[in-house]
Amino acid sequence: EAGVVQSPRYKIIEKKQPVAFWCNPISGHNTLYWYLQNLGQGPELLIRYENEEAVDDSQLPKDRFSAERLKGVDSTLKIQPAELGDSAVYLCASSFGGTPSTEAFFGQGTRLTVV
Amino acid sequence: QKEVEQNSGPLSVPEGAIASLNCTYSDRGSQSFFWYRQYSGKSPELIMFIYSNGDKEDGRFTAQLNKASQYVSLLIRDSQPSDSATYLCAVPSGTYKYIFGTGTRLKVLA
């Protein structure tokens, strides 16, 4: 079974440019998360989807970040315009919701560098 | 106070020793606790989770919960150089929102 797939793995852009990340969760997983991880820090939740509904986006900087999950499967996270401080690893994770013990599986992440 | 706290380390232990990693949490109502391992440049992978009703052992790994003091520990017996990584503690807030600690970097010295 394929794991969580993210693309691209690496992205270098100039500040003020737009960028988009894509995530394909594990088949059947209804819950999808986007996390941001800075160097030396733990992942921080940006947004969580239950199927196609964003149920927790309180940490998403909505002035420049947007996300969507069409048909409750794949998801994209967009930044427009990017700032230098957005340089980080963006992790997508998925889980099959049901109990508080649900394990989240992570993709390999997209390392974004804004120059 | 942060919801989930870990000592960032590095924690250095000799090969074959027991590595002890701790994680404190603020939500007294937390019912489950996760330990993820993250190698440098890689994504986190789950190595163990426990419920609030007891400790758990899996091979060389043991997770222990101290509810009164609100911390959870991960013990790694017979530490190997391949165990060198960052260990992240995660505690669900609400039903499915995981709050991660900053992680503890473990170095096992050959």
mmCIF file of N, CA, C and O in Angstrom, chain A residues 3 5 40 43 61 63-64 80 102 114:
data_model
loop_
_atom_site.group_PDB
_atom_site.id
_atom_site.type_symbol
_atom_site.label_atom_id
_atom_site.label_comp_id
_atom_site.label_asym_id
_atom_site.label_seq_id
_atom_site.Cartn_x
_atom_site.Cartn_y
_atom_site.Cartn_z
ATOM 1 N N GLY A 3 2.105 4.967 0.675
ATOM 2 C CA GLY A 3 1.949 5.873 1.798
ATOM 3 C C GLY A 3 1.423 7.218 1.337
ATOM 4 O O GLY A 3 0.931 7.366 0.222
ATOM 5 N N VAL A 5 1.733 10.617 -0.269
ATOM 6 C CA VAL A 5 2.630 11.109 -1.313
ATOM 7 C C VAL A 5 2.518 12.618 -1.407
ATOM 8 O O VAL A 5 1.411 13.165 -1.500
ATOM 9 N N GLY A 40 14.508 22.230 13.823
ATOM 10 C CA GLY A 40 14.659 22.085 15.266
ATOM 11 C C GLY A 40 13.371 22.191 16.051
ATOM 12 O O GLY A 40 13.388 22.248 17.278
ATOM 13 N N PRO A 43 6.365 19.503 14.398
ATOM 14 C CA PRO A 43 5.359 19.937 13.418
ATOM 15 C C PRO A 43 4.268 20.772 14.088
ATOM 16 O O PRO A 43 3.848 20.478 15.209
ATOM 17 N N PRO A 61 -2.431 31.013 8.258
ATOM 18 C CA PRO A 61 -2.401 32.466 7.977
ATOM 19 C C PRO A 61 -3.207 32.767 6.720
ATOM 20 O O PRO A 61 -2.714 32.678 5.604
ATOM 21 N N ASP A 63 -4.274 35.275 5.212
ATOM 22 C CA ASP A 63 -4.008 36.362 4.293
ATOM 23 C C ASP A 63 -3.162 35.909 3.112
ATOM 24 O O ASP A 63 -3.241 36.480 2.021
ATOM 25 N N ARG A 64 -2.371 34.846 3.318
ATOM 26 C CA ARG A 64 -1.494 34.403 2.238
ATOM 27 C C ARG A 64 -1.577 32.912 1.953
ATOM 28 O O ARG A 64 -1.121 32.452 0.921
ATOM 29 N N GLN A 80 0.559 32.555 -1.341
ATOM 30 C CA GLN A 80 0.658 33.650 -2.296
ATOM 31 C C GLN A 80 0.410 34.978 -1.602
ATOM 32 O O GLN A 80 -0.712 35.205 -1.105
ATOM 33 N N THR A 102 -6.060 7.224 16.892
ATOM 34 C CA THR A 102 -5.764 7.120 15.470
ATOM 35 C C THR A 102 -4.363 7.603 15.151
ATOM 36 O O THR A 102 -3.979 8.707 15.506
ATOM 37 N N VAL A 114 12.569 30.077 0.451
ATOM 38 C CA VAL A 114 12.204 31.354 -0.156
ATOM 39 C C VAL A 114 13.413 32.272 -0.096
ATOM 40 O O VAL A 114 13.972 32.496 0.985
#
